[in-house]
Short mmCIF file of C-alpha atoms (C1' of nucleotides) in Angstrom, two decimals:
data_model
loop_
_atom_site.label_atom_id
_atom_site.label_comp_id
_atom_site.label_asym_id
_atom_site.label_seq_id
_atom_site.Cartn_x
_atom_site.Cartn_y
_atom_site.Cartn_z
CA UNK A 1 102.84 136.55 106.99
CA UNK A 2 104.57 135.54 103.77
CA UNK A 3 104.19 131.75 104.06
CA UNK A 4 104.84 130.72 100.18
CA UNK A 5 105.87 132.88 97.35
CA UNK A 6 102.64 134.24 95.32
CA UNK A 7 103.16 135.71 92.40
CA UNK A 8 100.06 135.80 91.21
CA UNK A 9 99.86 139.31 90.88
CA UNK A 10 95.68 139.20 90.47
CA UNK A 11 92.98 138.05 92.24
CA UNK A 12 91.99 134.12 91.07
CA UNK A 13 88.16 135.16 90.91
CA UNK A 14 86.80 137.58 89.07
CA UNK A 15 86.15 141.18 89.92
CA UNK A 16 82.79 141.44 92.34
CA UNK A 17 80.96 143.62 89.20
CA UNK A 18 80.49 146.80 90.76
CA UNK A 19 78.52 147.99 87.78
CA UNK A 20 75.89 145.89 86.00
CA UNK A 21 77.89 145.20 82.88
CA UNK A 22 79.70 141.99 83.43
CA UNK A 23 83.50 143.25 84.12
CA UNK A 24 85.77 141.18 81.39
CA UNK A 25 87.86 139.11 82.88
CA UNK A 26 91.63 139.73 82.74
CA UNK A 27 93.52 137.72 80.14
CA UNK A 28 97.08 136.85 80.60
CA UNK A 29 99.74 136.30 78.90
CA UNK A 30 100.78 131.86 78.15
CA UNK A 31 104.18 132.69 80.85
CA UNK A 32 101.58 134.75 83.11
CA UNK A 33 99.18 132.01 83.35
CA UNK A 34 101.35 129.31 83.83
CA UNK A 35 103.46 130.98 86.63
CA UNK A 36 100.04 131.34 88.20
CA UNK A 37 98.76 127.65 87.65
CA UNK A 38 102.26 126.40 89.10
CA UNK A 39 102.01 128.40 92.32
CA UNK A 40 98.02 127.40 92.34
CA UNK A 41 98.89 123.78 91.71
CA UNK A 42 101.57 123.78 94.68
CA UNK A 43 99.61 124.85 97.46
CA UNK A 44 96.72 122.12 96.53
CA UNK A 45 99.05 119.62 95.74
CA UNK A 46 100.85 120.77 99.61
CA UNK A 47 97.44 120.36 101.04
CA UNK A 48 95.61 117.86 99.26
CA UNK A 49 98.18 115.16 97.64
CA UNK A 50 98.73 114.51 94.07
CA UNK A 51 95.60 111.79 94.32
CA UNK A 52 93.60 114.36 96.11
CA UNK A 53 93.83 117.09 93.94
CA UNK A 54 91.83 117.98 91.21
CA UNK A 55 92.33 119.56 87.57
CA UNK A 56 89.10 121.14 87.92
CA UNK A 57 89.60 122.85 91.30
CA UNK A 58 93.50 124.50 89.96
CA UNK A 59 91.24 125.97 87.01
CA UNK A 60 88.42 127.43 89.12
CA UNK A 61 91.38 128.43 91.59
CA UNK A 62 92.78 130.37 88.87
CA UNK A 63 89.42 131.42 87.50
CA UNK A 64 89.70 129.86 84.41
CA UNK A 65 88.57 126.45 83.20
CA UNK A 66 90.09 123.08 82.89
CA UNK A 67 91.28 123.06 79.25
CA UNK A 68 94.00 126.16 79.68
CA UNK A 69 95.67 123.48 82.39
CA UNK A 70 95.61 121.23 79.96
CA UNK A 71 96.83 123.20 77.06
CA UNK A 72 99.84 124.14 79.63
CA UNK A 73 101.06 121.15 81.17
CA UNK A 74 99.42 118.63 79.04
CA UNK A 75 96.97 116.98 82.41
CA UNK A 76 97.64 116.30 86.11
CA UNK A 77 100.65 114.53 85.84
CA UNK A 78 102.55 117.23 83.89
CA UNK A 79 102.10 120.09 86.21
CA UNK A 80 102.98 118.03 89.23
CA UNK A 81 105.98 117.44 87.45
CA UNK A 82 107.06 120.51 86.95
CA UNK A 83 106.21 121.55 90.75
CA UNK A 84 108.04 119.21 91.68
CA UNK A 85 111.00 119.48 89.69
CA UNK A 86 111.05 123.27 90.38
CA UNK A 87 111.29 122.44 94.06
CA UNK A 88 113.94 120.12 94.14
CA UNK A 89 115.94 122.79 92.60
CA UNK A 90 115.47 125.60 94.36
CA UNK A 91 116.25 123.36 97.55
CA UNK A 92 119.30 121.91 96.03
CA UNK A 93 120.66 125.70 94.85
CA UNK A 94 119.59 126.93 98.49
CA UNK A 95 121.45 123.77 100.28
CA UNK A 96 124.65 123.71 98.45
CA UNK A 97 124.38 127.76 97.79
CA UNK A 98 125.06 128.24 101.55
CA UNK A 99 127.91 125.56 101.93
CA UNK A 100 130.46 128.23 102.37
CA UNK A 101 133.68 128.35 104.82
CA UNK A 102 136.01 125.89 105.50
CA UNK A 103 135.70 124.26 109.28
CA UNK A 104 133.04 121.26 108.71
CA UNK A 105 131.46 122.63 111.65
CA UNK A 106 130.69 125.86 109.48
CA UNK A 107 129.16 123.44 106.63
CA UNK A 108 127.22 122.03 108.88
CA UNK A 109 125.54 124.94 110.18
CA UNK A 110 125.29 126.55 106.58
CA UNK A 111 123.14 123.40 105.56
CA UNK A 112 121.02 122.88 108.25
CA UNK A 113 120.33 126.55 108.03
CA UNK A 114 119.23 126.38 104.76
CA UNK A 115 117.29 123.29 104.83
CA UNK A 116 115.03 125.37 108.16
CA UNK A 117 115.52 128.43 105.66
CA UNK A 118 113.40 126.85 103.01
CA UNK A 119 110.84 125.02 104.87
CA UNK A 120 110.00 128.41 106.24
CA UNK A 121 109.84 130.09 103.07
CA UNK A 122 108.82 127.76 101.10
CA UNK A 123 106.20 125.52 103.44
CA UNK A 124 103.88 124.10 100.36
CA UNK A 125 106.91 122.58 98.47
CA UNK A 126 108.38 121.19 101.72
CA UNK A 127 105.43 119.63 102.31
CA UNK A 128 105.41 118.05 98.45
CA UNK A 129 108.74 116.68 98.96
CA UNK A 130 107.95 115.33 102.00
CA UNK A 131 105.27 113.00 100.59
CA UNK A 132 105.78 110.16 98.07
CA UNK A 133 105.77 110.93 94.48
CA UNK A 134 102.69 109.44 92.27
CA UNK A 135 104.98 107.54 89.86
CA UNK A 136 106.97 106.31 92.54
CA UNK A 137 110.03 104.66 91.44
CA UNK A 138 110.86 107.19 89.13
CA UNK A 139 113.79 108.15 90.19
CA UNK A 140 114.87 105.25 91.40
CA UNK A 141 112.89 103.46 94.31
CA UNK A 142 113.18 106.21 96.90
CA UNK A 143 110.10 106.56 99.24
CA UNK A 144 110.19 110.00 99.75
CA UNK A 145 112.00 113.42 97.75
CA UNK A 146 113.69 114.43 100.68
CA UNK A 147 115.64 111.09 100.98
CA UNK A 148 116.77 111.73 97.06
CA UNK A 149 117.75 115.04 97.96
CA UNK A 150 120.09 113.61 100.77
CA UNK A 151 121.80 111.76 98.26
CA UNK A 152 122.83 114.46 96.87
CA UNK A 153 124.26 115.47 100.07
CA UNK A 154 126.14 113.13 100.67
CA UNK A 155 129.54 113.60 98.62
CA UNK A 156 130.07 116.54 100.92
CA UNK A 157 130.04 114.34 103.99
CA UNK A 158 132.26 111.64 102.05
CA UNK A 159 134.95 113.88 100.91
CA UNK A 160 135.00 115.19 105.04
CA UNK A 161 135.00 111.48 106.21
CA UNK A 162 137.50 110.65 103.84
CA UNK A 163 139.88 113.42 105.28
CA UNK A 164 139.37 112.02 108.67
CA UNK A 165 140.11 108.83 107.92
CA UNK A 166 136.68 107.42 107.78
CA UNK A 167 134.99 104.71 105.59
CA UNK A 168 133.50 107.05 102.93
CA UNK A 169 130.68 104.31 102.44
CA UNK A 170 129.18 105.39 105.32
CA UNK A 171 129.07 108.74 104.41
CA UNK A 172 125.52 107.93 102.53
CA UNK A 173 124.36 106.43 105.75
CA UNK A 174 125.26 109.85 108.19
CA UNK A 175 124.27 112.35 105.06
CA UNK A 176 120.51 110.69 105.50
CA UNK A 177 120.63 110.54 109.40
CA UNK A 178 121.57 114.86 109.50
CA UNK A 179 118.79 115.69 106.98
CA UNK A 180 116.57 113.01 108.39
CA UNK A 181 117.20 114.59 111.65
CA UNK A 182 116.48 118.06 110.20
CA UNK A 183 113.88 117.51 108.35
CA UNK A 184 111.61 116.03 110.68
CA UNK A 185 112.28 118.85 113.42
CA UNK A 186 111.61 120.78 110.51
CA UNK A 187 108.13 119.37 110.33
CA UNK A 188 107.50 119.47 113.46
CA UNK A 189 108.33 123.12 114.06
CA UNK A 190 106.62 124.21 111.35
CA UNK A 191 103.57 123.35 113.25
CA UNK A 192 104.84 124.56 116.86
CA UNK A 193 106.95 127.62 115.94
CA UNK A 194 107.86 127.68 119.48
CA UNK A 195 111.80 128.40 119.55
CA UNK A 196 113.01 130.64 116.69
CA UNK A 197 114.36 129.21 113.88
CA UNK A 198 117.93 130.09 114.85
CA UNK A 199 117.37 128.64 117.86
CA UNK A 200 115.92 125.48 117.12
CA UNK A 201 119.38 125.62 114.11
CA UNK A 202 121.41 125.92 116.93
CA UNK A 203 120.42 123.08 119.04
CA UNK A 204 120.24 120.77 116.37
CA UNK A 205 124.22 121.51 115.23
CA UNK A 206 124.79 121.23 118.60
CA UNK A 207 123.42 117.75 118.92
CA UNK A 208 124.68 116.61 115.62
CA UNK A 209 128.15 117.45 116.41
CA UNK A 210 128.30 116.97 120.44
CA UNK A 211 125.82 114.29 120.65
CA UNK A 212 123.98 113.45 123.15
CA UNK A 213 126.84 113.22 124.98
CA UNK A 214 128.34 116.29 125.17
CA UNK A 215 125.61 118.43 124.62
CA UNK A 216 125.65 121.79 125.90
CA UNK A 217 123.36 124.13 127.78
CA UNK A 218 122.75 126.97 125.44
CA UNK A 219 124.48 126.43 122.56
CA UNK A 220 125.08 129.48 119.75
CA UNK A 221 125.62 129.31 116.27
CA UNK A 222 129.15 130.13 115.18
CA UNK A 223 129.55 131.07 111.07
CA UNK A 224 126.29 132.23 111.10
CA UNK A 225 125.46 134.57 108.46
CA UNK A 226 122.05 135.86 107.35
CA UNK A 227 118.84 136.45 109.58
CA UNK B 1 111.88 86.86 102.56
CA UNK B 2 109.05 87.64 105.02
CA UNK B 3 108.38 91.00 104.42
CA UNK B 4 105.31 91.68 106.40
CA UNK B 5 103.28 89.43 108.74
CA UNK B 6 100.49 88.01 105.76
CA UNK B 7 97.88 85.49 107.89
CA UNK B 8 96.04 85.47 104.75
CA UNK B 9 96.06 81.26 104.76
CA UNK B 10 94.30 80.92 101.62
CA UNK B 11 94.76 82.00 98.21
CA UNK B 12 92.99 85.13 97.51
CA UNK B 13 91.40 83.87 93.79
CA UNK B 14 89.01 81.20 93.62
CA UNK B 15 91.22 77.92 92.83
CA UNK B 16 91.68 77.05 89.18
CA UNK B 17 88.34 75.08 89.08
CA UNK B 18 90.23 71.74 88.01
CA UNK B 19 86.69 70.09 87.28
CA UNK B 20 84.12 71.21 85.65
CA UNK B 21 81.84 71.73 88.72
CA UNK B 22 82.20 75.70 90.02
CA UNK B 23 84.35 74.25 93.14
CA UNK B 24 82.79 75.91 96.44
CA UNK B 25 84.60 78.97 97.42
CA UNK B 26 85.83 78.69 101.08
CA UNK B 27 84.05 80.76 103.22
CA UNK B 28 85.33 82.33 106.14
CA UNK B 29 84.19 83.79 109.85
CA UNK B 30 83.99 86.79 110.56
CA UNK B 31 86.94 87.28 112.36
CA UNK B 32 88.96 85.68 109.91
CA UNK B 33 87.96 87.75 106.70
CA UNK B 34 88.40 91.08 108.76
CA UNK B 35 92.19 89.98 109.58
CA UNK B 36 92.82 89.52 105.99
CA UNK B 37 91.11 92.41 104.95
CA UNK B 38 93.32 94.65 107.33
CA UNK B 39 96.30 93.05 105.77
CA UNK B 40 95.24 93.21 102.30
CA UNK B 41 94.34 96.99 103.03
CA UNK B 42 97.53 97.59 104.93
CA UNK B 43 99.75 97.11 101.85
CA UNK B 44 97.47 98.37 99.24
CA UNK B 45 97.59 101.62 101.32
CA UNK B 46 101.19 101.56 101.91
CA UNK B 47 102.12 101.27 98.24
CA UNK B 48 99.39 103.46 96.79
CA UNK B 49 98.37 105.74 99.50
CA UNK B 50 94.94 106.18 100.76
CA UNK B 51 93.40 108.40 98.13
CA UNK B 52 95.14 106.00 95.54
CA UNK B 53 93.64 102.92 96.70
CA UNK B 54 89.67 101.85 95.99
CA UNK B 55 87.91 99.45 97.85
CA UNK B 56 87.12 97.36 95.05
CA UNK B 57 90.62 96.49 94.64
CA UNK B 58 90.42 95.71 98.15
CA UNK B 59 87.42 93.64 98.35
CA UNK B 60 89.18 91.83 94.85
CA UNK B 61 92.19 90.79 96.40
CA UNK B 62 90.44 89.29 99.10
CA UNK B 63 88.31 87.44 96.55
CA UNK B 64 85.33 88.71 97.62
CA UNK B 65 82.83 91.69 96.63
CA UNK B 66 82.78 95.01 98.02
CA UNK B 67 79.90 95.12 100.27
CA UNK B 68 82.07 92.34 102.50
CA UNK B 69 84.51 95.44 103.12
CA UNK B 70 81.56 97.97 104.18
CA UNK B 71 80.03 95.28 106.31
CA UNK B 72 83.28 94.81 108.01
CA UNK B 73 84.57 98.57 108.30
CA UNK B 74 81.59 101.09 107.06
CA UNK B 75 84.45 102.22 104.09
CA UNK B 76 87.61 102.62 103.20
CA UNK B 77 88.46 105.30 105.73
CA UNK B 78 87.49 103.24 108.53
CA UNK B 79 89.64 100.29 107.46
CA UNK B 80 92.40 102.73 106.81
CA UNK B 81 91.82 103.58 110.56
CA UNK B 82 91.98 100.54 112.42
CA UNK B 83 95.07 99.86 109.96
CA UNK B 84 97.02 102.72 111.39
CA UNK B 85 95.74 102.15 115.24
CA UNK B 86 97.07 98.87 115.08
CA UNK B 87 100.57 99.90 113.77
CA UNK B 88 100.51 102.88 115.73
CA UNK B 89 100.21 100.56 119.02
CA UNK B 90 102.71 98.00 117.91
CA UNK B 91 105.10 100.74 116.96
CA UNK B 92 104.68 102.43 120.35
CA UNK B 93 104.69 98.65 122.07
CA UNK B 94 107.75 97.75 120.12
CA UNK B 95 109.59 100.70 121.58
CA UNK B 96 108.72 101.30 124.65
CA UNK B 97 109.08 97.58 125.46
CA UNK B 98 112.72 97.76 124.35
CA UNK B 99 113.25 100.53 127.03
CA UNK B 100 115.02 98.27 129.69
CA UNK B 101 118.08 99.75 131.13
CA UNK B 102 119.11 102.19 133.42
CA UNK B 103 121.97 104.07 131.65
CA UNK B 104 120.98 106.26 129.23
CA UNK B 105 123.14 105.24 126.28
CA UNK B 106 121.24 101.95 126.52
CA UNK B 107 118.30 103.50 126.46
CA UNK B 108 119.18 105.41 123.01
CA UNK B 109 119.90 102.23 121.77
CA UNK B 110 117.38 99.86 122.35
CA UNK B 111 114.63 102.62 120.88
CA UNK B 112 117.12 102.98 118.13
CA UNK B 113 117.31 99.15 117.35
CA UNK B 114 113.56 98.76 117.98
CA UNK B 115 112.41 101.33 115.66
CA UNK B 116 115.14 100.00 113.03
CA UNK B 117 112.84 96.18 114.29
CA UNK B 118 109.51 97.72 113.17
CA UNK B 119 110.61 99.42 109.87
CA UNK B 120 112.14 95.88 108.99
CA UNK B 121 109.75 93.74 109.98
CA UNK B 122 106.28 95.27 109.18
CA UNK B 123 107.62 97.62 106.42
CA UNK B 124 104.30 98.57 105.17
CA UNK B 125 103.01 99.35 108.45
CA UNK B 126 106.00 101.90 108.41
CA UNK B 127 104.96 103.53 105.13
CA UNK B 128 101.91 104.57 106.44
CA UNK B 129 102.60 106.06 109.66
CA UNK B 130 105.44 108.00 107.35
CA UNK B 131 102.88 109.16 104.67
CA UNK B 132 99.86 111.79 105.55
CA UNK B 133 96.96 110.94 107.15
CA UNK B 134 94.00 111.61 104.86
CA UNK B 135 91.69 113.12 107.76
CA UNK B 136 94.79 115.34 108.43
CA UNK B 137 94.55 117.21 111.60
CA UNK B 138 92.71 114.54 113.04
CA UNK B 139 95.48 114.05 116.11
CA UNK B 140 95.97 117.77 115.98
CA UNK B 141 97.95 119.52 113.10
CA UNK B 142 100.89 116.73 112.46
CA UNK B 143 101.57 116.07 109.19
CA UNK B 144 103.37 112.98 109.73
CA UNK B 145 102.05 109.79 112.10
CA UNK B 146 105.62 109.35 112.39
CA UNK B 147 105.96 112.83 114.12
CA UNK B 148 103.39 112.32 116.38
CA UNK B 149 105.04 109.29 117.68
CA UNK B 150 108.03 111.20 118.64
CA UNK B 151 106.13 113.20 120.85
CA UNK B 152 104.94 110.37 122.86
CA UNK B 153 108.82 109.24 123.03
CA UNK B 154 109.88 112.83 124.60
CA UNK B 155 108.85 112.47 127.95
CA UNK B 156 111.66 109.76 128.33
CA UNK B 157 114.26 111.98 127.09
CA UNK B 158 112.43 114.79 129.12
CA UNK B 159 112.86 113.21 132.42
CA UNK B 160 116.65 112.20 131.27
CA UNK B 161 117.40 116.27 130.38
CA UNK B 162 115.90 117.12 133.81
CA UNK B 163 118.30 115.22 135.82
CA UNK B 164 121.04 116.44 133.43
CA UNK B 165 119.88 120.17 134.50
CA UNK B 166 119.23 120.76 131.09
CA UNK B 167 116.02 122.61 129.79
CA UNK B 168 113.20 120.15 129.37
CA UNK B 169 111.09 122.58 127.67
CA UNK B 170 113.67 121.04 124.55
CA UNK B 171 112.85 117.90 124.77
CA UNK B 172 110.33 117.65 122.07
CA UNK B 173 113.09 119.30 119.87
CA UNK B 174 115.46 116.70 120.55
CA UNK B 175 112.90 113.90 120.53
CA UNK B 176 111.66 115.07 116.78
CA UNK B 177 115.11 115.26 116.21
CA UNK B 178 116.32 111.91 117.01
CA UNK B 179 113.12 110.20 115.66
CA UNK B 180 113.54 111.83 112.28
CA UNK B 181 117.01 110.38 111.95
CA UNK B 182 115.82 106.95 112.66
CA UNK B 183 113.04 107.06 110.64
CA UNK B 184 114.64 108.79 107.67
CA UNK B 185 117.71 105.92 107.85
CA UNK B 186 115.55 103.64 108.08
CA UNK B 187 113.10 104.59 105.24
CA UNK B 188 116.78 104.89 103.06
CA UNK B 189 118.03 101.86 104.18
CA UNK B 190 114.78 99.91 103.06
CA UNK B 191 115.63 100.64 99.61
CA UNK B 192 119.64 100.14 99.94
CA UNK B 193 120.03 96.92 102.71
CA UNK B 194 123.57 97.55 102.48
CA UNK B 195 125.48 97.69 106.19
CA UNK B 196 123.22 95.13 108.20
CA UNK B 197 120.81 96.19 110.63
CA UNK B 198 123.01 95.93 113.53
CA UNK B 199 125.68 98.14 112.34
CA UNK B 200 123.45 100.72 111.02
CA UNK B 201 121.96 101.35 114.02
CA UNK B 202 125.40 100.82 115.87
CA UNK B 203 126.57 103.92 113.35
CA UNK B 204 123.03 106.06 114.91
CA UNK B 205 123.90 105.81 118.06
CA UNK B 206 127.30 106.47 117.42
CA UNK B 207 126.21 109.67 115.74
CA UNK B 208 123.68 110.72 118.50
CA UNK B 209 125.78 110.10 121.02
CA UNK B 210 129.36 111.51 120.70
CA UNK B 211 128.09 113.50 117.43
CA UNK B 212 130.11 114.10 114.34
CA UNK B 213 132.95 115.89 116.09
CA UNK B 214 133.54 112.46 118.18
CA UNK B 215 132.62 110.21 116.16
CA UNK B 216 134.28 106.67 116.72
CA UNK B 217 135.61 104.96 113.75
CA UNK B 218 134.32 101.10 114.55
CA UNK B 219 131.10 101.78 116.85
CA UNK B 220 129.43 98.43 118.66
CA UNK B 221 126.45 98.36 120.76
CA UNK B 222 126.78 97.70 124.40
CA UNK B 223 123.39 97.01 125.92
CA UNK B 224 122.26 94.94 122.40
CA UNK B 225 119.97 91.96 123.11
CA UNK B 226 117.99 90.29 120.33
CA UNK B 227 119.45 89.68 116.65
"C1'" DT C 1 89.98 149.47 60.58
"C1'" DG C 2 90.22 144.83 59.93
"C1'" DC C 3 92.86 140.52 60.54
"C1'" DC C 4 94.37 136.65 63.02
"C1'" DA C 5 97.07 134.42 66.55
"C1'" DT C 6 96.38 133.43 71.11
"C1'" DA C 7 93.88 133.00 75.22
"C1'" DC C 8 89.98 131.05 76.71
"C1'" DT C 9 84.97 128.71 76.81
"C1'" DT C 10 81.04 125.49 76.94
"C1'" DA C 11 79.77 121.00 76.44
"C1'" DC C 12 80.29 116.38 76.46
"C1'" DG C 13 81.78 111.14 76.65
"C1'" DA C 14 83.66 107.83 79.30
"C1'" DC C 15 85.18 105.88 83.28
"C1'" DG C 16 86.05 104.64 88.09
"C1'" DC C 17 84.65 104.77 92.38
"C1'" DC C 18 81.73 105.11 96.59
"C1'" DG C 19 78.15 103.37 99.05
"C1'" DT C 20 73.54 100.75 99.46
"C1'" DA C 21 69.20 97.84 98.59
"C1'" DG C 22 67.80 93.64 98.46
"C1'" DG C 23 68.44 88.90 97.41
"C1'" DT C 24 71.20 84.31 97.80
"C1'" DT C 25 74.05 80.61 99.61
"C1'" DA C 26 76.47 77.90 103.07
"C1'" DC C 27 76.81 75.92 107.62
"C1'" DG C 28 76.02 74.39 112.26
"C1'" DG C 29 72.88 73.18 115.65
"C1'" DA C 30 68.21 71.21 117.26
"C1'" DT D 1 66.30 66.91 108.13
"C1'" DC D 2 65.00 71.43 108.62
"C1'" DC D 3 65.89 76.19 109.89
"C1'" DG D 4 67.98 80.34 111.21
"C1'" DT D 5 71.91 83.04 111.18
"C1'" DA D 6 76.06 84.66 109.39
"C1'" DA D 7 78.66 85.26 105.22
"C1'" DC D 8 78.36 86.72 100.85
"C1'" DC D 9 76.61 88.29 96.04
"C1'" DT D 10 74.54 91.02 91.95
"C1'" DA D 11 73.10 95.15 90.57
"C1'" DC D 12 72.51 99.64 90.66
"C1'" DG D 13 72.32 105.14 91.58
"C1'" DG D 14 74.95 108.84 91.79
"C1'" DC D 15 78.79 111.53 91.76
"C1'" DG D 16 83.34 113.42 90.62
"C1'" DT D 17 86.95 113.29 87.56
"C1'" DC D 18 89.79 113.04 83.50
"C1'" DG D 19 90.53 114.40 79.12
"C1'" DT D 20 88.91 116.27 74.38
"C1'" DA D 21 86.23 118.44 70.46
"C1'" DA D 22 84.78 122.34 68.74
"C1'" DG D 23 83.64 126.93 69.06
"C1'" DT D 24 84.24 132.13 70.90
"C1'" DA D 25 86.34 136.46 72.50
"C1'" DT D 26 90.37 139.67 72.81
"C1'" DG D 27 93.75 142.59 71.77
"C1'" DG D 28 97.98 143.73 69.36
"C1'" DC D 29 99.63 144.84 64.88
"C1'" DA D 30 99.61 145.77 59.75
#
DNA sequence: TGCCATACTTACGACGCCGTAGGTTACGGA
DNA sequence: TCCGTAACCTACGGCGTCGTAAGTATGGCA
């Protein structure tokens, strides 16, 4: 069950000494080690919070000690950093990578796909983004990553609205309700798992562009592309 | 700009000691310094998370030493959870008490407008229940208070997809779904106050109910009580 | 083979924070 | 006016954590 990418390509502690003579310890290279500290680093930071995580546990994680964090990422703050910037990339390239095809119904299907896409793939940094940065206000004086990521959404929705004749000024206010509305299914299926992921894309397109309303009974994805 | 209910009555320092005679510090009942307590706690956790918050500062702000706050609550993480019960109840009160209404459009709309109510009105309260619990899996295996509450809102929309002859197996689905687009709105529109409170949640329902592919160009709520 | 940059260590200082032991002050009633 | 109870305090022990100073091993390359 691939839940996260791993790369670290060795085991974090070091080998159980089969013979007497204490087994050196593998050394890696600076990019080797710092791959490994990131992916260590998200999965505590995923479980644990920034506030809840310590240097000292990512070291002894990565079976090394506290100064080669340091060295790396300069303290606590740094690596988070980078996590986190990392991750709101590779959502951003997934997201607007799979806006293709025309019909707005299409878009919306691509995106909401890809937003389910990466929570499954990519549970720890969903679960970062989800929760409030440590120096909040840095970007601006969003609460949470996901809402800054919406904004960045948005100027799809506006240029649609606009061609429809809508106020595009409420296209900020719709962009956060659909990922809003994703996300938090996305949350909560993440701990259910109960209809597939396709499934669970399909009925929330269908809501999101039926409503309530005129929601149908078993509703199918139409421009759908990969599994 | 009332912000969140504060009954602290008194200043939390000592008064500026205009003679020279160490003026008295007020003293307080029990009952009294517990209430303040849970509000001083309530939005030192909201803006600095559990793990980020100590209960000296706690015990400072309330102009009083630490041992006060152990007497009281036996720690921090049983202040932090009387602080949540209490918003979890008036968050479920507020909502289920604005369920009047037979149709279900109104419905929609009054849970809409209510949860829109609590996210203004006790804004705090509403960063907590959106952040992590620190004794996750204490409910079960929610990441989000905010999550669980939507599962205690599905049985209404349960009972609405029966009649409908729809599935009702998806009614968490929908319930997460609708929640999260509330909640994530609402946590945007904290930081943005632009459309008024009315309209935004006029524009939610609009969205829930006809979806984007109806979507009405100047929505109004029908079944709207309160300001 | 020997050098030396780079990866890594042990050890420590300082600090903040949790939680408690035991003493002190105010206040209301008899 | 005295006394008991409830509210509150000072002072500490102990622990975990951050971050750094200074030294050690390793392995590729001349």
């Amino acid at each position: 069950m691939p839940t996260d990418e791993s790369a670290s390509a060795f085991s974090a502690e070091p080998p159980p000494a089969s013979s007497t003579k204490k087994r050196t310890r593998r050394r890696m290279t600076g990019k080797e080690r710092r791959e490994q500290l990131l992916d260590i680093g998200r999965t505590l930071f995923a479980e644990r919070g920034f506030e809840g995580t310590s240097v000292e546990e990512i070291a002894h994680k990565a079976g090394v000690s506290k100064p080669v964090v340091y060295e790396h990422f300069g303290g606590k703050e740094g690596l988070y950093a980078v996590v986190v910037d990392r991750e709101m990339r590779r959502l951003l390239d997934m997201v607007t990578g799979a806006l293709t095809g025309g019909h707005p119904r299409e878009l919306l299907e691509q995106a909401a796909f890809a937003l389910l896409d990466y929570i499954e793939q990519y549970t720890d940094g969903f679960r970062i983004l989800v929760r409030d940065s440590p120096v909040a206000q840095s970007t601006g004086t969003f609460a949470s990553l996901i809402s800054d990521i919406a904004t960045q959404v948005e100027d799809i929705l506006g240029r649609e609205f606009k061609s429809r004749g809508f106020d595009p000024k409420l296209s900020p206010l719709y962009a956060q309700a659909l990922v809003g509305m994703v996300a938090l299914t996305g949350q909560w299926w993440l701990n259910v798992r109960k209809p597939k992921k396709a499934e669970v894309a399909a009925h929330l397109v269908n809501l999101a562009w039926h409503g309530l309303d005129g929601l149908e009974q078993k509703p199918r994805l139409i421009g759908h592309r990969r599994s």
